[in-house]
Every structure is written in structure tokens, then in C-alpha cells.
């Protein structure tokens, strides 16, 4: 759970569910002949290292500040002979942008939409780090209440031997009088469409009621959609744990009427491909990851600490940033300056990360 905002953007910390995905190719030499191949690259705030050591947020989470890193990354595993600039693969991130007036331990704080170098500066994320946006916080807090309740007192299986925590969340959201009619659980999406299309109950939709298709396997056959097991592991249908609408009066479950797509995990690891697919539904900056740890279910109340100081940036840091960006983009002079201004300015607008700056 994120309860702190910095300059109107949520603070990144080890439990914030943050994601960084490259916007320029992560070109790595690939066996057996060392051929340069462009890869995707993604890293997570759950792997945050080198952050704060004496100041913590939201229940004891290390805070991301300048100099901190997401320790590892994924999707470029096949480029094991290393990046053409870094000589590495699956390597760490490094912050490019940050707050200019909020400091933790005398280093600038890092936030939602702040940009990062990736794979040891072999590529870059100019769309910015993504995590729960401020506009979805009321619904996210409610979802966390449900998650914590189901984590402590889950539904049990018929035998009584298995805790059905995910089922508990699903039934709670479907059956209770949800105070947020903007939260829609278990909506299947046809991922073969661009953008992905929700598979809704057609009869209910005639009355303006949004419900998932009642019998999904039958609907998938009608739509000629294959399950992953019959499609080489590729999902043609994805079912997020919940989506959060902007305006429930509009029966549209696609962007821009979505605040967020929510994935909830209890005891499982995050699936990078699943997260990437969810980014196609609402936009990559609208994916929210929740778990008992992120929701602070073990804490009676969250502890928040703040430090502020004057922001400074050395000439050496600034020169190093421009030099690296020249290598990554191939741009120089005015063209490079315009690229950086456009990319940095994009954080001011709601659709900022739906289409990365080329």
C-alpha cells in the first residue's frame, strides 16, 4: 500500500508494487554467435536495494531515492553474452529523474513516472516507473481491506484443509454491497483485440449492468479463442482480479475509462508476462500489484517518516546523464534536448505512458 505522495506522485518504495519497463530496445549479444538482438526488459520495486537505511515508509519499507536500484531485471535472459553498451543482461536499474524538493537521507526521492536506466545502462525507461496512481487510491485501500480480511480469515475448501484466499476476495467483491461501484472483479478480456476487449454478459449489458460472461469456456469457443494450454502457453484471454473504472455510468471497460487493472497475489510470485498483458488493457502505467505485504496486513498502523532538504544536482551527474542518453538514443544537440524535454514533460498529462516517446 502506498500512502505517501511526493509532488502529487506516489512514492516508490520496496512495497509499492512498482514496475519499470524499457521504452528503447535492450540490445544484447545472443549465443551462439553473439548476434545483437533487441529484447524487452522489466524490473520491480520489490527488488529495491541501496535505498534508505534509517527512514522507512508504509510499514517499514525501504524508500527509493537517487542511488537506489531495482536489483535485477527480466525478459533479456536469452541475451546472455551481454548488452552492447553494458556487457550485462538481467541487470539492475538506475534512476534518471527524481523529486527536486523532497529528500530522504539527503538524497532526492523517486516517484511514480520517474525515469530509469535499465540493464546497467544498456537501455532506458523514458515512460517512467509505474505503480498505483493517486486517483485509484480510494479503491485500492478498500481492496486492501478485503485482502487483509481474506488473508486472516479465508474461505476454506470443502475438506477444510485448504485456504481459498483468492476465492474469498472474488466472492467478497462479487457478493457484498461494494461501496465502490467502480470496482469490477474477474472481467475476462480478449487479448487478441487491440485494445483488449472485455467479454461481458450480453443480456445484463442491455440493461446497463456490467457483469463478466457467465460461462467463459463456452464464450471462448464462440469467439474462437484458445486456452493457453492449447495455444503454446500464450493467453488469448486474461482475467484480472479487478479493474477500476473512472465513470461507472459509462458501460465501457477499456481505456481511457479505466483507472487501473489490479492483480492480487497471496503466496505466488508475480508473473512478468501476465503483468505486461495487463498493461495492454488499461495502459502500462495503470497496473496495480497488491498482496498482504503491500497492503500492510501484518501492521496495525503504518509508520510514515519524512525528510525534506534542498535539492541539488552536480554538473558531473548532469553531464553523465546527457552522455548516456546520447549513446542510447543516437541523438545529439538540440534533438536530444527536445527528446528529454518532451519525455519529462509527458508526466504532466494523464495519458503520459500509454504511448512511449519514440
Coordinates of C-alpha atoms in Angstrom, one line a residue:
X1 CA 0.0 0.0 0.0
X2 CA 1.2 3.5 -0.8
X3 CA 0.1 6.3 1.5
X4 CA 2.7 8.9 0.6
X5 CA 2.6 11.2 -2.4
X6 CA 5.6 13.4 -3.4
X7 CA 4.8 16.4 -5.7
X8 CA 1.4 14.8 -6.5
X9 CA 3.0 11.4 -7.4
X10 CA 3.0 8.3 -5.3
X11 CA 6.3 7.5 -3.6
X12 CA 8.3 4.4 -4.8
X13 CA 9.4 2.0 -2.1
X14 CA 10.1 -1.7 -1.7
X15 CA 6.4 -2.4 -1.1
X16 CA 4.8 0.0 -3.6
X17 CA 4.4 -2.6 -6.4
X18 CA 6.4 -0.5 -8.8
X19 CA 7.4 -1.7 -12.3
X20 CA 9.9 -0.4 -14.8
X21 CA 9.7 -1.4 -18.5
X22 CA 12.2 -0.3 -21.2
X23 CA 11.0 2.0 -23.9
X24 CA 14.1 1.6 -26.1
X25 CA 15.3 -1.9 -27.2
X26 CA 17.6 -3.7 -24.8
X27 CA 20.1 -4.9 -27.4
X28 CA 22.1 -7.9 -26.2
X29 CA 24.6 -10.2 -27.9
X30 CA 23.0 -13.6 -28.2
X31 CA 24.5 -17.1 -28.4
X32 CA 25.9 -18.9 -30.2
X33 CA 27.4 -16.2 -32.5
X34 CA 26.9 -13.1 -30.5
X35 CA 24.3 -11.6 -32.8
X36 CA 22.8 -8.3 -31.4
X37 CA 19.1 -8.9 -30.7
X38 CA 16.7 -6.4 -29.2
X39 CA 14.9 -7.5 -26.1
X40 CA 12.3 -6.2 -23.7
X41 CA 13.5 -5.6 -20.1
X42 CA 11.4 -5.2 -16.9
X43 CA 12.3 -4.7 -13.2
X44 CA 10.3 -4.4 -10.0
X45 CA 10.5 -2.3 -6.8
X46 CA 10.1 -5.5 -4.8
X47 CA 13.8 -6.0 -5.6
X48 CA 14.8 -2.5 -4.4
X49 CA 18.3 -2.2 -2.9
X50 CA 20.6 0.6 -1.9
X51 CA 17.7 2.7 -0.7
X52 CA 17.1 4.3 2.7
X53 CA 18.5 2.7 5.8
X54 CA 17.1 4.8 8.6
X55 CA 13.9 6.2 7.2
X56 CA 11.1 3.9 6.1
X57 CA 7.6 4.2 4.6
X58 CA 4.3 2.3 4.8
X59 CA 5.1 -0.3 7.4
X60 CA 8.9 -0.4 7.3
X61 CA 9.6 -0.4 3.5
X62 CA 12.9 0.8 2.2
X63 CA 12.4 4.1 0.2
X64 CA 13.7 4.6 -3.3
X65 CA 16.0 7.6 -3.6
X66 CA 18.7 8.6 -6.0
X67 CA 21.4 5.9 -5.9
X68 CA 18.9 3.1 -5.2
X69 CA 18.3 0.3 -7.7
X70 CA 15.9 -2.5 -8.7
X71 CA 18.5 -5.2 -8.3
X72 CA 17.6 -7.4 -11.2
X73 CA 15.5 -7.5 -14.4
X74 CA 13.8 -10.0 -16.7
X75 CA 12.9 -10.7 -20.4
X76 CA 16.5 -10.4 -21.7
X77 CA 17.6 -13.8 -20.4
X78 CA 18.5 -15.1 -23.9
X79 CA 21.0 -12.3 -24.4
X80 CA 23.5 -14.0 -22.1
X81 CA 26.5 -12.6 -23.9
X82 CA 25.6 -9.2 -22.6
X83 CA 24.3 -5.8 -23.7
X84 CA 26.1 -3.9 -26.5
X85 CA 26.7 -1.0 -24.1
X86 CA 26.7 -2.6 -20.7
X87 CA 28.1 -6.2 -21.3
X88 CA 25.3 -7.4 -19.0
X89 CA 21.9 -8.9 -19.1
X90 CA 19.2 -9.3 -16.4
X91 CA 21.0 -6.4 -14.6
X92 CA 19.9 -3.5 -12.3
X93 CA 18.0 -0.2 -12.9
X94 CA 19.3 3.3 -12.0
X95 CA 17.1 6.4 -11.5
X96 CA 17.3 9.2 -14.1
X97 CA 14.7 11.6 -12.8
X98 CA 13.5 12.3 -9.2
X99 CA 11.9 14.9 -6.9
X100 CA 13.7 18.3 -6.8
X101 CA 12.4 19.4 -3.4
X102 CA 11.8 16.2 -1.3
X103 CA 14.8 14.3 0.1
X104 CA 15.2 11.1 2.1
X105 CA 18.5 10.7 3.9
X106 CA 19.8 13.8 1.9
X107 CA 19.0 12.1 -1.5
X108 CA 16.1 13.1 -3.8
X109 CA 13.0 10.9 -3.5
X110 CA 11.9 8.8 -6.5
X111 CA 8.3 8.5 -7.6
X112 CA 5.7 7.2 -9.9
X113 CA 6.7 8.2 -13.5
X114 CA 10.3 8.9 -12.7
X115 CA 12.5 7.6 -15.5
X116 CA 15.2 4.9 -15.2
X117 CA 18.3 3.4 -16.9
X118 CA 17.9 -0.3 -17.2
X119 CA 20.2 -3.4 -17.5
X120 CA 23.2 -1.5 -16.2
X121 CA 22.5 1.5 -18.6
X122 CA 22.1 -0.7 -21.7
X123 CA 18.6 0.7 -22.2
X124 CA 16.2 3.2 -20.7
X125 CA 12.7 3.6 -19.5
X126 CA 11.6 7.0 -20.6
X127 CA 7.9 6.3 -19.9
X128 CA 8.7 6.1 -16.2
X129 CA 8.2 3.8 -13.2
X130 CA 4.6 2.6 -12.8
X131 CA 2.6 1.8 -9.7
X132 CA -0.8 2.6 -8.1
X133 CA -1.9 6.1 -9.3
X134 CA -3.2 8.6 -6.7
X135 CA -6.6 8.7 -8.5
X136 CA -7.2 4.9 -7.7
X137 CA -6.2 5.2 -4.0
X138 CA -9.7 5.0 -2.5
X139 CA -10.5 1.8 -4.4
X140 CA -7.0 0.4 -3.7
X141 CA -7.5 1.0 0.1
X142 CA -10.8 -0.8 0.0
X143 CA -9.3 -3.7 -1.9
X144 CA -6.5 -3.9 0.7
X145 CA -9.2 -4.2 3.4
X146 CA -10.7 -7.2 1.6
X147 CA -7.3 -8.7 1.0
X148 CA -6.3 -8.4 4.7
X149 CA -9.7 -9.9 5.8
X150 CA -9.3 -12.8 3.5
X151 CA -5.7 -13.4 4.5
X152 CA -6.7 -13.6 8.2
X153 CA -10.0 -15.5 7.7
X154 CA -10.0 -17.1 4.3
X155 CA -12.8 -19.2 2.8
X156 CA -11.9 -22.9 3.3
X157 CA -12.3 -25.8 0.9
X158 CA -15.0 -28.4 1.3
X159 CA -12.4 -30.7 3.1
X160 CA -11.4 -27.8 5.4
X161 CA -7.7 -28.4 4.6
X162 CA -7.1 -25.6 2.1
X163 CA -7.4 -21.9 2.5
X164 CA -9.1 -20.3 -0.5
X165 CA -7.9 -16.7 -0.1
X166 CA -8.2 -15.7 -3.8
X167 CA -11.8 -17.2 -3.9
X168 CA -12.6 -15.3 -0.7
X169 CA -11.6 -12.0 -2.4
X170 CA -13.5 -12.8 -5.5
X171 CA -16.7 -13.7 -3.7
X172 CA -16.5 -10.7 -1.4
X173 CA -16.2 -8.3 -4.3
X174 CA -19.0 -10.1 -6.3
X175 CA -21.5 -10.6 -3.4
X176 CA -21.0 -7.8 -0.9
X177 CA -22.5 -4.4 -1.4
X178 CA -19.3 -2.9 -2.7
X179 CA -19.0 0.7 -1.6
X180 CA -17.2 1.4 -4.8
X181 CA -19.3 0.5 -7.9
X182 CA -16.2 1.4 -9.9
X183 CA -14.5 -1.9 -8.9
X184 CA -15.4 -4.7 -11.3
X185 CA -13.9 -8.2 -10.4
X186 CA -13.0 -11.1 -12.7
X187 CA -13.7 -9.5 -16.0
X188 CA -12.2 -11.6 -18.9
X189 CA -10.5 -9.8 -21.8
X190 CA -10.0 -10.9 -25.3
X191 CA -6.3 -10.3 -25.7
X192 CA -6.3 -10.9 -29.5
X193 CA -8.0 -7.5 -30.0
X194 CA -6.3 -4.1 -29.9
X195 CA -7.0 -2.8 -27.3
X196 CA -8.1 -6.0 -25.5
X197 CA -11.9 -6.3 -25.4
X198 CA -13.9 -7.3 -22.3
X199 CA -16.1 -10.4 -22.6
X200 CA -19.3 -9.3 -20.8
X201 CA -22.7 -10.8 -20.1
X202 CA -24.6 -9.5 -23.1
X203 CA -28.0 -9.8 -21.6
X204 CA -27.0 -7.8 -18.5
X205 CA -25.3 -5.2 -20.6
X206 CA -28.6 -4.5 -22.4
X207 CA -29.8 -3.2 -19.0
X208 CA -26.6 -1.2 -18.5
X209 CA -25.3 -3.8 -16.0
X210 CA -21.6 -4.8 -16.2
X211 CA -21.0 -8.5 -15.4
X212 CA -18.5 -11.0 -16.8
X213 CA -19.6 -13.6 -19.3
X214 CA -21.2 -16.3 -17.2
X215 CA -19.7 -19.4 -18.8
X216 CA -16.3 -18.4 -20.1
X217 CA -15.2 -21.7 -21.8
X218 CA -18.4 -21.6 -23.9
X219 CA -17.9 -17.9 -24.7
X220 CA -14.3 -18.6 -25.7
X221 CA -15.5 -21.3 -28.1
X222 CA -18.0 -18.9 -29.7
X223 CA -15.3 -16.2 -30.0
X224 CA -12.8 -18.9 -31.3
X225 CA -10.4 -18.2 -28.5
X226 CA -8.0 -20.9 -27.3
X227 CA -6.9 -21.6 -23.7
X228 CA -3.2 -21.2 -23.0
X229 CA -2.7 -25.0 -22.8
X230 CA -3.9 -25.4 -26.3
X231 CA -2.0 -22.4 -27.6
X232 CA 1.6 -22.9 -26.7
X233 CA 1.3 -21.2 -23.4
X234 CA 0.1 -17.9 -25.0
X235 CA -3.0 -16.5 -23.3
X236 CA -5.7 -15.3 -25.7
X237 CA -7.9 -14.5 -22.7
X238 CA -6.8 -12.8 -19.4
X239 CA -8.9 -12.3 -16.3
X240 CA -7.6 -9.6 -14.0
X241 CA -8.6 -9.9 -10.3
X242 CA -10.3 -6.5 -10.7
X243 CA -10.4 -3.4 -12.9
X244 CA -11.2 0.0 -11.6
X245 CA -13.4 2.3 -13.7
X246 CA -13.3 6.1 -13.9
X247 CA -17.0 6.6 -14.6
X248 CA -19.3 3.7 -13.8
X249 CA -22.2 5.4 -15.6
X250 CA -20.3 4.6 -18.9
X251 CA -20.5 0.8 -19.6
X252 CA -17.0 0.8 -21.0
X253 CA -14.2 -1.3 -19.5
X254 CA -11.4 -0.1 -21.8
X255 CA -9.0 2.8 -21.6
X256 CA -9.5 5.7 -21.0
X257 CA -12.4 4.8 -18.7
X258 CA -10.1 2.6 -16.6
X259 CA -8.1 4.0 -13.6
X260 CA -6.3 0.7 -13.1
X261 CA -6.0 -3.1 -13.6
X262 CA -5.4 -4.9 -10.3
X263 CA -3.5 -8.2 -9.8
X264 CA -3.7 -9.8 -6.4
X265 CA -1.2 -12.4 -5.1
X266 CA -1.1 -14.2 -1.8
X267 CA 1.5 -16.9 -1.9
X268 CA 2.6 -16.8 -5.5
X269 CA 5.3 -15.0 -7.4
X270 CA 4.5 -12.2 -9.8
X271 CA 4.3 -13.3 -13.4
X272 CA 6.1 -10.7 -15.7
X273 CA 4.2 -11.8 -18.8
X274 CA 0.9 -11.5 -17.1
X275 CA 1.8 -8.0 -15.8
X276 CA 2.8 -7.0 -19.3
X277 CA -0.5 -8.2 -20.7
X278 CA -2.5 -6.3 -18.1
X279 CA -0.6 -3.2 -19.3
X280 CA -2.3 -3.6 -22.7
X281 CA -5.7 -3.4 -21.1
X282 CA -5.5 -0.1 -19.4
X283 CA -2.1 1.3 -20.2
X284 CA 1.3 0.2 -18.7
X285 CA 1.1 2.9 -16.0
X286 CA -2.2 1.6 -14.7
X287 CA -1.2 -1.9 -13.5
X288 CA -1.6 -2.2 -9.7
X289 CA 0.0 -5.1 -7.8
X290 CA -1.5 -6.0 -4.4
X291 CA -0.6 -8.6 -1.8
X292 CA -0.9 -8.9 2.0
X293 CA 2.7 -7.5 2.3
X294 CA 1.9 -4.5 0.0
X295 CA -1.4 -3.9 1.9
X296 CA 0.4 -4.0 5.3
X297 CA -1.9 -6.7 6.6
X298 CA 0.6 -7.6 9.3
X299 CA 0.8 -4.0 10.6
X300 CA -1.7 -2.4 13.0
X301 CA -0.9 1.0 11.6
X302 CA 1.6 2.2 9.0
X303 CA 4.6 4.2 10.0
X304 CA 5.5 7.2 7.8
X305 CA 8.5 9.4 8.1
X306 CA 9.5 12.4 6.1
X307 CA 12.7 14.3 5.5
X308 CA 13.0 17.4 3.3
X309 CA 16.0 19.3 2.2
X310 CA 17.1 21.5 -0.7
X311 CA 17.6 19.6 -3.9
X312 CA 20.9 19.8 -5.7
X313 CA 22.3 18.2 -8.9
X314 CA 26.0 18.3 -9.6
X315 CA 27.4 19.2 -13.0
X316 CA 29.1 15.8 -13.2
X317 CA 25.8 14.0 -12.7
X318 CA 24.1 16.2 -15.4
X319 CA 26.9 15.6 -17.9
X320 CA 26.9 11.8 -17.3
X321 CA 23.1 11.7 -17.9
X322 CA 23.4 13.5 -21.3
X323 CA 26.3 11.4 -22.4
X324 CA 24.5 8.2 -21.7
X325 CA 21.3 9.4 -23.3
X326 CA 23.3 10.3 -26.5
X327 CA 24.5 6.7 -26.6
X328 CA 21.1 5.2 -26.1
X329 CA 19.1 7.4 -28.5
X330 CA 21.7 8.3 -31.1
X331 CA 20.6 11.9 -30.8
X332 CA 22.8 14.9 -30.2
X333 CA 22.5 18.6 -29.6
X334 CA 19.0 20.2 -29.9
X335 CA 17.4 16.9 -31.0
X336 CA 18.5 15.3 -27.7
X337 CA 17.3 18.2 -25.6
X338 CA 13.9 18.2 -27.3
X339 CA 13.6 14.4 -26.7
X340 CA 14.3 14.8 -23.0
X341 CA 12.0 17.8 -22.6
X342 CA 9.1 16.0 -24.3
X343 CA 9.6 12.8 -22.3
X344 CA 10.0 14.6 -19.0
X345 CA 7.1 16.9 -19.7
X346 CA 4.9 13.9 -20.5
X347 CA 4.4 13.2 -16.8
X348 CA 2.1 16.2 -16.6
X349 CA -0.6 14.6 -18.7
X350 CA -2.8 11.7 -17.8
X351 CA -2.1 9.6 -21.0
X352 CA 1.7 10.1 -20.4
X353 CA 2.7 6.4 -20.6
X354 CA 0.1 4.9 -23.0
X355 CA 2.4 5.7 -25.9
X356 CA 6.2 5.9 -25.1
X357 CA 8.1 8.7 -26.7
X358 CA 9.8 7.2 -29.8

